[in-house]
CSV table of C-alpha atoms in Angstrom, one decimal:
chain,number,residue,atom,x,y,z
U,81,ASN,CA,70.9,-94.2,-15.2
U,82,ALA,CA,72.6,-94.1,-18.6
U,83,GLY,CA,75.9,-92.3,-18.6
U,84,VAL,CA,79.6,-92.7,-17.7
U,85,THR,CA,80.6,-94.6,-14.6
U,86,GLN,CA,84.0,-94.1,-13.0
U,87,THR,CA,85.5,-96.0,-10.1
U,88,PRO,CA,86.8,-95.4,-7.6
U,89,LYS,CA,85.6,-92.0,-6.5
U,90,PHE,CA,88.5,-91.4,-4.1
U,91,GLN,CA,91.9,-93.0,-3.7
U,92,VAL,CA,95.0,-92.4,-1.7
U,93,LEU,CA,98.3,-94.0,-3.0
U,94,LYS,CA,101.8,-94.1,-1.7
U,95,THR,CA,104.5,-93.0,-4.1
U,96,GLY,CA,105.5,-95.9,-6.3
U,97,GLN,CA,102.2,-97.8,-6.0
U,98,SER,CA,100.1,-98.7,-9.0
U,99,MET,CA,96.4,-98.5,-9.7
U,100,THR,CA,93.8,-98.6,-12.4
U,101,LEU,CA,91.0,-96.2,-12.8
U,102,GLN,CA,88.0,-97.8,-14.4
U,103,CYS,CA,85.5,-96.2,-16.8
U,104,ALA,CA,82.4,-97.6,-18.5
U,105,GLN,CA,79.8,-96.0,-20.7
U,106,ASP,CA,76.5,-97.4,-21.8
U,107,MET,CA,75.5,-94.9,-24.5
U,108,ASN,CA,77.2,-96.8,-27.3
U,109,HIS,CA,79.6,-93.9,-27.8
U,110,ASN,CA,82.6,-94.5,-30.1
U,111,SER,CA,85.0,-92.0,-28.4
U,112,MET,CA,86.3,-92.1,-24.8
U,113,TYR,CA,88.7,-89.8,-23.0
U,114,TRP,CA,90.7,-89.4,-19.8
U,115,TYR,CA,91.3,-85.9,-18.4
U,116,ARG,CA,93.0,-84.6,-15.4
U,117,GLN,CA,92.0,-81.4,-13.6
U,118,ASP,CA,94.3,-79.4,-11.5
U,119,PRO,CA,93.6,-76.3,-9.5
U,120,GLY,CA,93.7,-73.2,-11.6
U,121,MET,CA,94.1,-75.1,-14.8
U,122,GLY,CA,91.7,-76.3,-17.5
U,123,LEU,CA,91.0,-80.0,-18.1
U,124,ARG,CA,93.9,-81.6,-19.8
U,125,LEU,CA,93.7,-84.6,-22.0
U,126,ILE,CA,95.8,-87.6,-20.9
U,127,TYR,CA,94.7,-90.2,-23.5
U,128,TYR,CA,91.8,-90.7,-25.8
U,129,SER,CA,90.3,-93.5,-27.8
U,130,ALA,CA,88.5,-92.5,-31.0
U,131,SER,CA,87.1,-96.0,-31.4
U,132,GLU,CA,87.3,-99.5,-30.1
U,133,GLY,CA,90.8,-100.8,-30.6
U,134,THR,CA,92.5,-97.5,-30.9
U,135,THR,CA,94.2,-95.2,-28.3
U,136,ASP,CA,96.2,-92.1,-28.7
U,137,LYS,CA,98.2,-89.8,-26.5
U,138,GLY,CA,96.8,-86.5,-25.4
U,139,GLU,CA,98.5,-83.5,-23.9
U,140,VAL,CA,99.9,-85.1,-20.7
U,141,PRO,CA,100.4,-88.8,-21.2
U,142,ASN,CA,103.6,-89.4,-19.3
U,143,GLY,CA,103.2,-91.7,-16.4
U,144,TYR,CA,100.0,-93.2,-17.6
U,145,ASN,CA,98.8,-96.1,-19.8
U,146,VAL,CA,95.3,-96.9,-21.1
U,147,SER,CA,93.4,-99.8,-22.4
U,148,ARG,CA,90.2,-99.7,-24.5
U,149,LEU,CA,88.9,-103.1,-23.4
U,150,ASN,CA,85.8,-103.0,-25.6
U,151,LYS,CA,83.4,-100.3,-26.8
U,152,ARG,CA,82.1,-99.7,-23.3
U,153,GLU,CA,85.2,-99.6,-21.2
U,154,PHE,CA,88.3,-97.5,-21.1
U,155,SER,CA,90.8,-97.8,-18.2
U,156,LEU,CA,93.6,-95.6,-17.1
U,157,ARG,CA,96.6,-97.1,-15.3
U,158,LEU,CA,99.3,-95.5,-13.2
U,159,GLU,CA,102.2,-97.9,-13.0
U,160,SER,CA,104.3,-96.0,-10.4
U,161,ALA,CA,102.4,-93.2,-8.9
U,162,ALA,CA,104.1,-89.9,-8.2
U,163,PRO,CA,102.9,-86.9,-6.1
U,164,SER,CA,102.7,-84.9,-9.3
U,165,GLN,CA,99.8,-87.2,-10.3
U,166,THR,CA,97.7,-85.9,-7.4
U,167,SER,CA,94.7,-84.6,-9.3
U,168,VAL,CA,91.0,-85.2,-10.1
U,169,TYR,CA,90.6,-87.5,-13.0
U,170,PHE,CA,87.6,-87.5,-15.3
U,171,CYS,CA,86.5,-90.0,-17.9
U,172,ALA,CA,84.3,-88.8,-20.7
U,173,SER,CA,82.7,-90.2,-23.9
U,174,SER,CA,81.2,-88.7,-27.0
U,175,GLU,CA,79.5,-89.7,-30.2
U,176,VAL,CA,81.7,-87.8,-32.6
U,177,GLY,CA,79.7,-85.4,-34.7
U,178,GLN,CA,76.3,-86.2,-33.2
U,179,GLY,CA,74.3,-85.5,-30.1
U,180,ARG,CA,72.6,-82.5,-28.6
U,181,TYR,CA,75.3,-82.4,-25.9
U,182,GLY,CA,78.9,-82.9,-27.0
U,183,TYR,CA,80.3,-84.9,-24.1
U,184,THR,CA,79.2,-87.0,-21.2
U,185,PHE,CA,81.5,-87.0,-18.2
U,186,GLY,CA,81.9,-89.3,-15.3
U,187,SER,CA,81.7,-88.0,-11.7
U,188,GLY,CA,85.5,-88.0,-11.3
U,189,THR,CA,88.1,-89.7,-9.2
U,190,ARG,CA,90.0,-87.7,-6.6
U,191,LEU,CA,93.5,-89.2,-6.4
U,192,THR,CA,96.0,-88.2,-3.8
U,193,VAL,CA,99.6,-89.5,-4.0
U,194,VAL,CA,101.6,-89.2,-0.8
X,85,LYS,CA,98.6,-66.5,-24.7
X,86,ASN,CA,96.2,-69.4,-24.0
X,87,GLU,CA,94.3,-70.7,-26.9
X,88,VAL,CA,91.0,-70.5,-25.0
X,89,GLU,CA,90.4,-67.7,-22.6
X,90,GLN,CA,87.5,-66.9,-20.3
X,91,SER,CA,86.4,-63.8,-18.5
X,92,PRO,CA,85.7,-63.0,-15.8
X,93,GLN,CA,87.7,-65.5,-13.8
X,94,ASN,CA,85.4,-65.1,-10.8
X,95,LEU,CA,81.9,-63.6,-10.7
X,96,THR,CA,79.6,-62.9,-7.8
X,97,ALA,CA,76.0,-61.9,-8.5
X,98,GLN,CA,72.8,-61.2,-6.6
X,99,GLU,CA,69.9,-63.6,-7.2
X,100,GLY,CA,67.9,-62.4,-10.1
X,101,GLU,CA,70.7,-60.7,-12.0
X,102,PHE,CA,71.5,-61.3,-15.6
X,103,ILE,CA,74.9,-62.9,-16.0
X,104,THR,CA,77.3,-63.0,-18.9
X,105,ILE,CA,80.4,-65.2,-19.2
X,106,ASN,CA,82.7,-64.7,-22.1
X,107,CYS,CA,84.9,-67.1,-24.0
X,108,SER,CA,87.5,-66.1,-26.6
X,109,TYR,CA,89.6,-68.5,-28.7
X,110,SER,CA,92.4,-68.3,-31.1
X,111,VAL,CA,92.1,-71.6,-32.8
X,112,GLY,CA,90.0,-73.0,-35.6
X,113,ILE,CA,87.0,-74.9,-34.4
X,114,SER,CA,84.2,-77.2,-35.5
X,115,ALA,CA,82.2,-76.6,-32.4
X,116,LEU,CA,82.3,-74.8,-29.1
X,117,HIS,CA,81.1,-76.3,-25.9
X,118,TRP,CA,79.9,-74.9,-22.6
X,119,LEU,CA,80.1,-77.1,-19.6
X,120,GLN,CA,79.0,-76.7,-16.0
X,121,GLN,CA,80.9,-78.1,-13.0
X,122,HIS,CA,79.1,-78.1,-9.7
X,123,PRO,CA,80.9,-77.8,-6.3
X,124,GLY,CA,80.6,-81.5,-5.9
X,125,GLY,CA,82.8,-81.9,-9.0
X,126,GLY,CA,80.5,-83.4,-11.6
X,127,ILE,CA,80.7,-81.9,-15.1
X,128,VAL,CA,77.7,-81.5,-17.3
X,129,SER,CA,77.5,-80.5,-20.9
X,130,LEU,CA,75.3,-77.5,-21.4
X,131,PHE,CA,75.6,-76.6,-25.0
X,132,MET,CA,77.5,-77.5,-28.2
X,133,LEU,CA,77.2,-74.9,-30.9
X,134,SER,CA,78.9,-74.1,-34.2
X,135,SER,CA,77.0,-71.0,-35.1
X,136,GLY,CA,74.3,-68.6,-33.9
X,137,LYS,CA,72.5,-69.1,-30.7
X,138,LYS,CA,71.0,-71.8,-28.5
X,139,LYS,CA,68.7,-71.6,-25.6
X,140,HIS,CA,67.8,-74.0,-22.8
X,141,GLY,CA,65.7,-72.8,-20.0
X,142,ARG,CA,67.3,-69.7,-18.5
X,143,LEU,CA,70.6,-70.4,-20.3
X,144,ILE,CA,71.5,-68.9,-23.6
X,145,ALA,CA,74.7,-69.5,-25.6
X,146,THR,CA,75.9,-67.4,-28.5
X,147,ILE,CA,78.8,-67.6,-30.8
X,148,ASN,CA,80.4,-65.2,-33.3
X,149,ILE,CA,82.6,-67.3,-35.6
X,150,GLN,CA,84.2,-64.3,-37.3
X,151,GLU,CA,85.2,-62.7,-34.0
X,152,LYS,CA,86.1,-66.0,-32.4
X,153,HIS,CA,84.0,-65.3,-29.3
X,154,SER,CA,81.2,-67.0,-27.4
X,155,SER,CA,79.0,-65.9,-24.5
X,156,LEU,CA,77.0,-67.8,-22.0
X,157,HIS,CA,74.1,-65.8,-20.5
X,158,ILE,CA,72.1,-66.8,-17.5
X,159,THR,CA,68.8,-64.9,-17.0
X,160,ALA,CA,67.1,-64.5,-13.6
X,161,SER,CA,70.1,-66.1,-11.8
X,162,HIS,CA,69.5,-68.4,-8.8
X,163,PRO,CA,71.9,-69.7,-6.1
X,164,ARG,CA,71.7,-73.2,-7.7
X,165,ASP,CA,73.5,-71.7,-10.7
X,166,SER,CA,76.6,-71.3,-8.6
X,167,ALA,CA,79.2,-73.4,-10.3
X,168,VAL,CA,82.3,-73.2,-12.5
X,169,TYR,CA,81.4,-72.7,-16.2
X,170,ILE,CA,83.9,-74.0,-18.7
X,171,CYS,CA,84.1,-73.3,-22.4
X,172,ALA,CA,85.9,-75.7,-24.7
X,173,THR,CA,86.7,-75.7,-28.4
X,174,SER,CA,86.9,-78.8,-30.6
X,175,LEU,CA,88.3,-79.5,-34.0
X,176,ASP,CA,90.8,-82.4,-34.1
X,177,LYS,CA,91.2,-82.0,-30.4
X,178,VAL,CA,89.4,-80.4,-27.5
X,179,ILE,CA,90.9,-77.4,-25.7
X,180,PHE,CA,89.4,-76.3,-22.4
X,181,GLY,CA,89.3,-72.9,-21.0
X,182,PRO,CA,90.3,-72.3,-17.4
X,183,GLY,CA,86.7,-71.8,-16.2
X,184,THR,CA,84.7,-69.0,-14.6
X,185,SER,CA,83.6,-69.5,-11.0
X,186,LEU,CA,80.1,-68.1,-10.5
X,187,SER,CA,78.6,-67.5,-7.1
X,188,VAL,CA,75.0,-66.4,-6.9
X,189,ILE,CA,74.0,-64.9,-3.5
X,190,PRO,CA,70.4,-65.0,-2.3
């Protein structure tokens, strides 16, 4: 099915370990986003990529890096995981200014850092 | 004061009831979005609107630009409507509300 695919769905890391969350979309969208969702808080933007080859910091970028590998793929890397990064991470994409529905979200990655 | 606020925070309804969830915002917008997040965690876009009203099945979204307010209505509610409903505003960035947790009881 067309949409946004995120991997992995679940991950447990030890403090200090690194990992990369993968995201791919097959809708030919220009813009892609990484959000984190914490209990009692709204989705918060970590990084976004308005188009292939560009990335920009969002509201909570510290401790993360991103790569827009091509138009389809946008990865999020935690270089040295901390317990404060325990969260649910969502990747999303959009065709800015178009579309009946604004955003398409991946199914989420539940990350626990111990 | 948060830029996007929702009310109520939690809502329990009997099956068949008419439900209204409110969203107020203090920022300029180009569009307002309503999203649905099911207990399994997946997020689905329901509506994107910049004026007036949109309807999809039993869901209706309205927006009043002058009053900076939007509502999501669910007619003839059903237990499968149980989810968290999130409004979000977009201009140069997207700001998400905290969500309204809806539980529809049979």
